[in-house]
């Protein structure tokens, strides 16, 4: 097979980047339909203004089963209505607020923005108001100001993240800031004629974003006394704000109030996935236009809440509900359905409100349908039959007939049916191209695999869907030496260590994802185990050729490791007892980080010494960024790959050579004639080694869970370095933590290649074949719905398979630098160069 003068790596990078980009067209298209025309409502408004309180991170359980919000509970049981607002994953602040105020759930294309922003402009309740005033954290209130040109949305914002993670700060201060500014706003309005005039117009919204509960939930956990105090503080101030607003408007009876939450929270203080505590949020609705119920019966699922007043909804239903109170157009991108039973309106107005909602959804469907039809091949086009062009015309005509003939009850029922059909059709056309694209990419994968196999033969002649499945190949690897023809060359103690290491490593795939629990004790144990291993290595493997430089560097690393464990202990205890963290110790940690990245270069190139130095640096950095069992994982991983390296050496059966004789030095070739020829052909063992390396790469990333996930992120990871929310620094630290296991695997694999004289080009080709076989399957498991954890995990599985070529190159480069370069040789070259010049 003749190919241009490009290496397999070049082809692999190009093809895998193409495969990687393909998932964005298949799975991560935005559901936001552009240029949809709004439908002007024809019903009468019930209110002139709506006040929206979003209590960030408040789960339903904290409201319905506790008495920490007595005022809102009494409102819910008397003059108002309440219920569970069912959110969708990911249960995060940005998509939660978008669902409440814009009426649609997470935009999968937000993956291109790192989940931090909606990449496509969208419509919202705020856009349709005459005026909107909002107070809160900048990253929430700013979401709804994009694309507005008339300046009718006024924002008062603050940066809540400076020192947010510091345990000595009161989370109530975040909410107090909002309440204080709202009070100041109305005080000013009393004496400002222009502002007062605006406030007395209709179709206005006042939005209060209250972040304290979310921050307290992360820091103190949702069942702590500090969390309950924060919730009580919110309840008291909502009561005061309501009284102030009613007084300002002289109790004109035209104010509607809504309290809800963007997402819930687990008992361990995280959110993002689909746990009931995360997806069930409360809402309380009271004031003008709210349908009341006279009879009261306690709800059996809650603590003294009225079952008659309860009405559960979907979170996106709040957008059309708020729009209906003010009689403004429902946001054009909304997928919410109006909960008409909550409205205190006449039958004609209820029917007209439902009619408006159905026309809004139908208009969105028609535009989506048109967008698809503009790019289809007519001969292959399959329209959505339940709502084709003829049906749309029939529906429009019939609904207008019901409206004109005042058949309001029938219009309500028919409008609900139209909503359901429109939503089903929107989903159909959103995923219209998914199957054809999947087939095309699958065929491309198969063709690429055939190409790789052909190249490999010419030159010579699990999935990760569930973490627990990683244990299956590990258990098989544990028994591998037993079935080798060279099994007699491996001693029983070494074989036992190998099997024990594989079993230990396999256990981590059954453990919870890191971040859900904190156990600093495990971090300290891992550090002590590594220090013990360092001492044993230093004294047991020491011989006459041991360089004094290696002993000095090893001793230095041991002392630094001890200092790191002391810092982890002190800072962990101070954080646990809510004391301010010591800033000078954080400075020391940054110094340790830099030192540990440089110290391996101080070792000689003797393989055993250099690997010890590299692995010690990896462990030290990793421990400073660990909070639980992942610290033990890195120790077990290094133990296991070290056993693998030793077994590979034993299988060579080199009687006159010891493993400690090997060096990473490029200049030394004294062992070349003894060990093996400089070039050899591909063997079956190379396929096994490539598989082991691929397996360790996946273990390094997924062994303790997807630590790149926001849901599994634990703020205590970074407290040894910072207590400020600085995204670039925190992201860098998390990336460094992710990188560390890869580096220890890469350096050990470098040693295995050096020992066995394996050809790197062949090994890369084999790994490419493995990655493409897995890539075909993982292509079908990419998710564009669900929690950030689920979506992020599915993406990262596919991404790591597709960029494996680039990844191997990068790992080899870093490993080559960390194993073959040293300060002594560098300094010697500079000295020799200066001497020649002189």
PDB file of C-alpha atoms in Angstrom, residues 137-261:
ATOM      1  CA  UNK A 137     -23.760  36.644  41.226  1.00  0.00           C
ATOM      2  CA  UNK A 138     -22.352  37.941  37.951  1.00  0.00           C
ATOM      3  CA  UNK A 139     -22.128  34.536  36.270  1.00  0.00           C
ATOM      4  CA  UNK A 140     -25.898  34.053  36.644  1.00  0.00           C
ATOM      5  CA  UNK A 141     -27.426  37.492  36.118  1.00  0.00           C
ATOM      6  CA  UNK A 142     -25.209  38.191  33.099  1.00  0.00           C
ATOM      7  CA  UNK A 143     -26.561  35.112  31.279  1.00  0.00           C
ATOM      8  CA  UNK A 144     -29.801  36.901  30.501  1.00  0.00           C
ATOM      9  CA  UNK A 145     -28.394  40.206  29.253  1.00  0.00           C
ATOM     10  CA  UNK A 146     -26.765  38.867  26.085  1.00  0.00           C
ATOM     11  CA  UNK A 147     -28.302  40.032  22.864  1.00  0.00           C
ATOM     12  CA  UNK A 148     -30.443  42.744  24.465  1.00  0.00           C
ATOM     13  CA  UNK A 149     -30.155  46.079  22.699  1.00  0.00           C
ATOM     14  CA  UNK A 150     -32.753  48.291  24.323  1.00  0.00           C
ATOM     15  CA  UNK A 151     -31.282  48.228  27.825  1.00  0.00           C
ATOM     16  CA  UNK A 152     -34.490  47.230  29.615  1.00  0.00           C
ATOM     17  CA  UNK A 153     -32.700  44.644  31.773  1.00  0.00           C
ATOM     18  CA  UNK A 154     -30.880  46.223  34.727  1.00  0.00           C
ATOM     19  CA  UNK A 155     -28.244  44.185  36.563  1.00  0.00           C
ATOM     20  CA  UNK A 156     -26.634  44.673  39.958  1.00  0.00           C
ATOM     21  CA  UNK A 157     -23.986  41.997  40.403  1.00  0.00           C
ATOM     22  CA  UNK A 158     -21.098  40.895  42.560  1.00  0.00           C
ATOM     23  CA  UNK A 159     -18.226  38.421  42.395  1.00  0.00           C
ATOM     24  CA  UNK A 160     -19.019  35.802  45.041  1.00  0.00           C
ATOM     25  CA  UNK A 161     -16.036  33.573  44.440  1.00  0.00           C
ATOM     26  CA  UNK A 162     -13.201  35.435  46.105  1.00  0.00           C
ATOM     27  CA  UNK A 163     -12.367  33.366  49.193  1.00  0.00           C
ATOM     28  CA  UNK A 164     -15.609  31.416  48.753  1.00  0.00           C
ATOM     29  CA  UNK A 165     -13.938  28.160  49.721  1.00  0.00           C
ATOM     30  CA  UNK A 166     -12.396  29.538  52.879  1.00  0.00           C
ATOM     31  CA  UNK A 167     -14.232  27.894  55.753  1.00  0.00           C
ATOM     32  CA  UNK A 168     -14.063  30.951  58.029  1.00  0.00           C
ATOM     33  CA  UNK A 169     -16.391  33.030  55.817  1.00  0.00           C
ATOM     34  CA  UNK A 170     -20.146  33.291  56.497  1.00  0.00           C
ATOM     35  CA  UNK A 171     -22.226  32.151  53.531  1.00  0.00           C
ATOM     36  CA  UNK A 172     -25.096  34.377  54.705  1.00  0.00           C
ATOM     37  CA  UNK A 173     -23.085  37.419  53.583  1.00  0.00           C
ATOM     38  CA  UNK A 174     -23.716  36.466  49.951  1.00  0.00           C
ATOM     39  CA  UNK A 175     -27.495  36.654  50.385  1.00  0.00           C
ATOM     40  CA  UNK A 176     -27.298  39.657  52.682  1.00  0.00           C
ATOM     41  CA  UNK A 177     -25.568  41.559  49.861  1.00  0.00           C
ATOM     42  CA  UNK A 178     -28.550  40.927  47.573  1.00  0.00           C
ATOM     43  CA  UNK A 179     -31.197  41.801  50.162  1.00  0.00           C
ATOM     44  CA  UNK A 180     -29.365  45.002  51.148  1.00  0.00           C
ATOM     45  CA  UNK A 181     -29.108  46.186  47.547  1.00  0.00           C
ATOM     46  CA  UNK A 182     -32.794  45.461  46.889  1.00  0.00           C
ATOM     47  CA  UNK A 183     -33.757  47.516  49.948  1.00  0.00           C
ATOM     48  CA  UNK A 184     -31.463  50.346  48.842  1.00  0.00           C
ATOM     49  CA  UNK A 185     -33.011  50.194  45.371  1.00  0.00           C
ATOM     50  CA  UNK A 186     -36.556  50.718  46.654  1.00  0.00           C
ATOM     51  CA  UNK A 187     -35.427  53.382  49.114  1.00  0.00           C
ATOM     52  CA  UNK A 188     -33.883  55.274  46.200  1.00  0.00           C
ATOM     53  CA  UNK A 189     -36.987  54.753  44.056  1.00  0.00           C
ATOM     54  CA  UNK A 190     -39.151  56.544  46.628  1.00  0.00           C
ATOM     55  CA  UNK A 191     -37.316  59.782  45.788  1.00  0.00           C
ATOM     56  CA  UNK A 192     -36.466  59.148  42.120  1.00  0.00           C
ATOM     57  CA  UNK A 193     -39.398  60.057  39.904  1.00  0.00           C
ATOM     58  CA  UNK A 194     -38.023  58.393  36.755  1.00  0.00           C
ATOM     59  CA  UNK A 195     -37.271  55.105  38.494  1.00  0.00           C
ATOM     60  CA  UNK A 196     -40.594  55.193  40.326  1.00  0.00           C
ATOM     61  CA  UNK A 197     -42.422  55.653  37.040  1.00  0.00           C
ATOM     62  CA  UNK A 198     -40.707  52.608  35.541  1.00  0.00           C
ATOM     63  CA  UNK A 199     -41.526  50.529  38.608  1.00  0.00           C
ATOM     64  CA  UNK A 200     -45.215  51.424  38.304  1.00  0.00           C
ATOM     65  CA  UNK A 201     -45.545  50.190  34.725  1.00  0.00           C
ATOM     66  CA  UNK A 202     -46.798  46.684  33.932  1.00  0.00           C
ATOM     67  CA  UNK A 203     -44.942  43.609  32.656  1.00  0.00           C
ATOM     68  CA  UNK A 204     -41.923  43.931  34.970  1.00  0.00           C
ATOM     69  CA  UNK A 205     -39.836  41.295  36.774  1.00  0.00           C
ATOM     70  CA  UNK A 206     -37.657  41.589  39.861  1.00  0.00           C
ATOM     71  CA  UNK A 207     -35.117  38.742  40.082  1.00  0.00           C
ATOM     72  CA  UNK A 208     -33.125  37.926  43.229  1.00  0.00           C
ATOM     73  CA  UNK A 209     -30.393  35.299  42.873  1.00  0.00           C
ATOM     74  CA  UNK A 210     -29.507  33.963  46.342  1.00  0.00           C
ATOM     75  CA  UNK A 211     -26.230  32.017  46.300  1.00  0.00           C
ATOM     76  CA  UNK A 212     -25.652  31.508  50.027  1.00  0.00           C
ATOM     77  CA  UNK A 213     -27.437  28.150  50.295  1.00  0.00           C
ATOM     78  CA  UNK A 214     -25.434  26.645  47.430  1.00  0.00           C
ATOM     79  CA  UNK A 215     -22.148  27.802  48.922  1.00  0.00           C
ATOM     80  CA  UNK A 216     -23.147  26.596  52.394  1.00  0.00           C
ATOM     81  CA  UNK A 217     -24.204  23.251  50.950  1.00  0.00           C
ATOM     82  CA  UNK A 218     -20.790  22.790  49.349  1.00  0.00           C
ATOM     83  CA  UNK A 219     -18.862  23.982  52.375  1.00  0.00           C
ATOM     84  CA  UNK A 220     -20.961  22.848  55.348  1.00  0.00           C
ATOM     85  CA  UNK A 221     -23.117  20.116  53.696  1.00  0.00           C
ATOM     86  CA  UNK A 222     -26.958  20.264  53.537  1.00  0.00           C
ATOM     87  CA  UNK A 223     -27.637  18.674  56.916  1.00  0.00           C
ATOM     88  CA  UNK A 224     -25.398  20.937  58.947  1.00  0.00           C
ATOM     89  CA  UNK A 225     -26.538  23.610  61.371  1.00  0.00           C
ATOM     90  CA  UNK A 226     -24.764  26.294  59.329  1.00  0.00           C
ATOM     91  CA  UNK A 227     -26.787  25.300  56.264  1.00  0.00           C
ATOM     92  CA  UNK A 228     -30.054  25.444  58.217  1.00  0.00           C
ATOM     93  CA  UNK A 229     -29.146  28.881  59.559  1.00  0.00           C
ATOM     94  CA  UNK A 230     -28.483  30.083  56.020  1.00  0.00           C
ATOM     95  CA  UNK A 231     -31.896  28.802  54.896  1.00  0.00           C
ATOM     96  CA  UNK A 232     -33.608  30.486  57.871  1.00  0.00           C
ATOM     97  CA  UNK A 233     -31.889  33.746  56.951  1.00  0.00           C
ATOM     98  CA  UNK A 234     -33.271  33.495  53.413  1.00  0.00           C
ATOM     99  CA  UNK A 235     -36.801  32.819  54.687  1.00  0.00           C
ATOM    100  CA  UNK A 236     -36.774  35.804  57.048  1.00  0.00           C
ATOM    101  CA  UNK A 237     -35.495  38.188  54.393  1.00  0.00           C
ATOM    102  CA  UNK A 238     -37.922  36.997  51.701  1.00  0.00           C
ATOM    103  CA  UNK A 239     -40.719  37.877  54.135  1.00  0.00           C
ATOM    104  CA  UNK A 240     -39.226  41.348  54.682  1.00  0.00           C
ATOM    105  CA  UNK A 241     -38.695  41.956  50.945  1.00  0.00           C
ATOM    106  CA  UNK A 242     -42.295  40.949  50.193  1.00  0.00           C
ATOM    107  CA  UNK A 243     -43.639  43.325  52.849  1.00  0.00           C
ATOM    108  CA  UNK A 244     -41.460  46.142  51.512  1.00  0.00           C
ATOM    109  CA  UNK A 245     -42.667  45.602  47.925  1.00  0.00           C
ATOM    110  CA  UNK A 246     -46.318  45.406  48.940  1.00  0.00           C
ATOM    111  CA  UNK A 247     -45.913  48.626  50.929  1.00  0.00           C
ATOM    112  CA  UNK A 248     -44.176  50.352  47.988  1.00  0.00           C
ATOM    113  CA  UNK A 249     -47.131  49.499  45.732  1.00  0.00           C
ATOM    114  CA  UNK A 250     -49.664  50.314  48.483  1.00  0.00           C
ATOM    115  CA  UNK A 251     -51.025  46.743  48.460  1.00  0.00           C
ATOM    116  CA  UNK A 252     -52.518  47.134  44.995  1.00  0.00           C
ATOM    117  CA  UNK A 253     -52.887  43.356  44.643  1.00  0.00           C
ATOM    118  CA  UNK A 254     -50.956  43.222  41.368  1.00  0.00           C
ATOM    119  CA  UNK A 255     -47.767  41.486  42.608  1.00  0.00           C
ATOM    120  CA  UNK A 256     -47.007  37.777  42.102  1.00  0.00           C
ATOM    121  CA  UNK A 257     -44.218  36.069  44.023  1.00  0.00           C
ATOM    122  CA  UNK A 258     -42.329  32.893  43.124  1.00  0.00           C
ATOM    123  CA  UNK A 259     -39.625  31.142  45.156  1.00  0.00           C
ATOM    124  CA  UNK A 260     -37.817  28.187  43.628  1.00  0.00           C
ATOM    125  CA  UNK A 261     -34.358  26.692  43.165  1.00  0.00           C
TER     126      UNK A 261
END
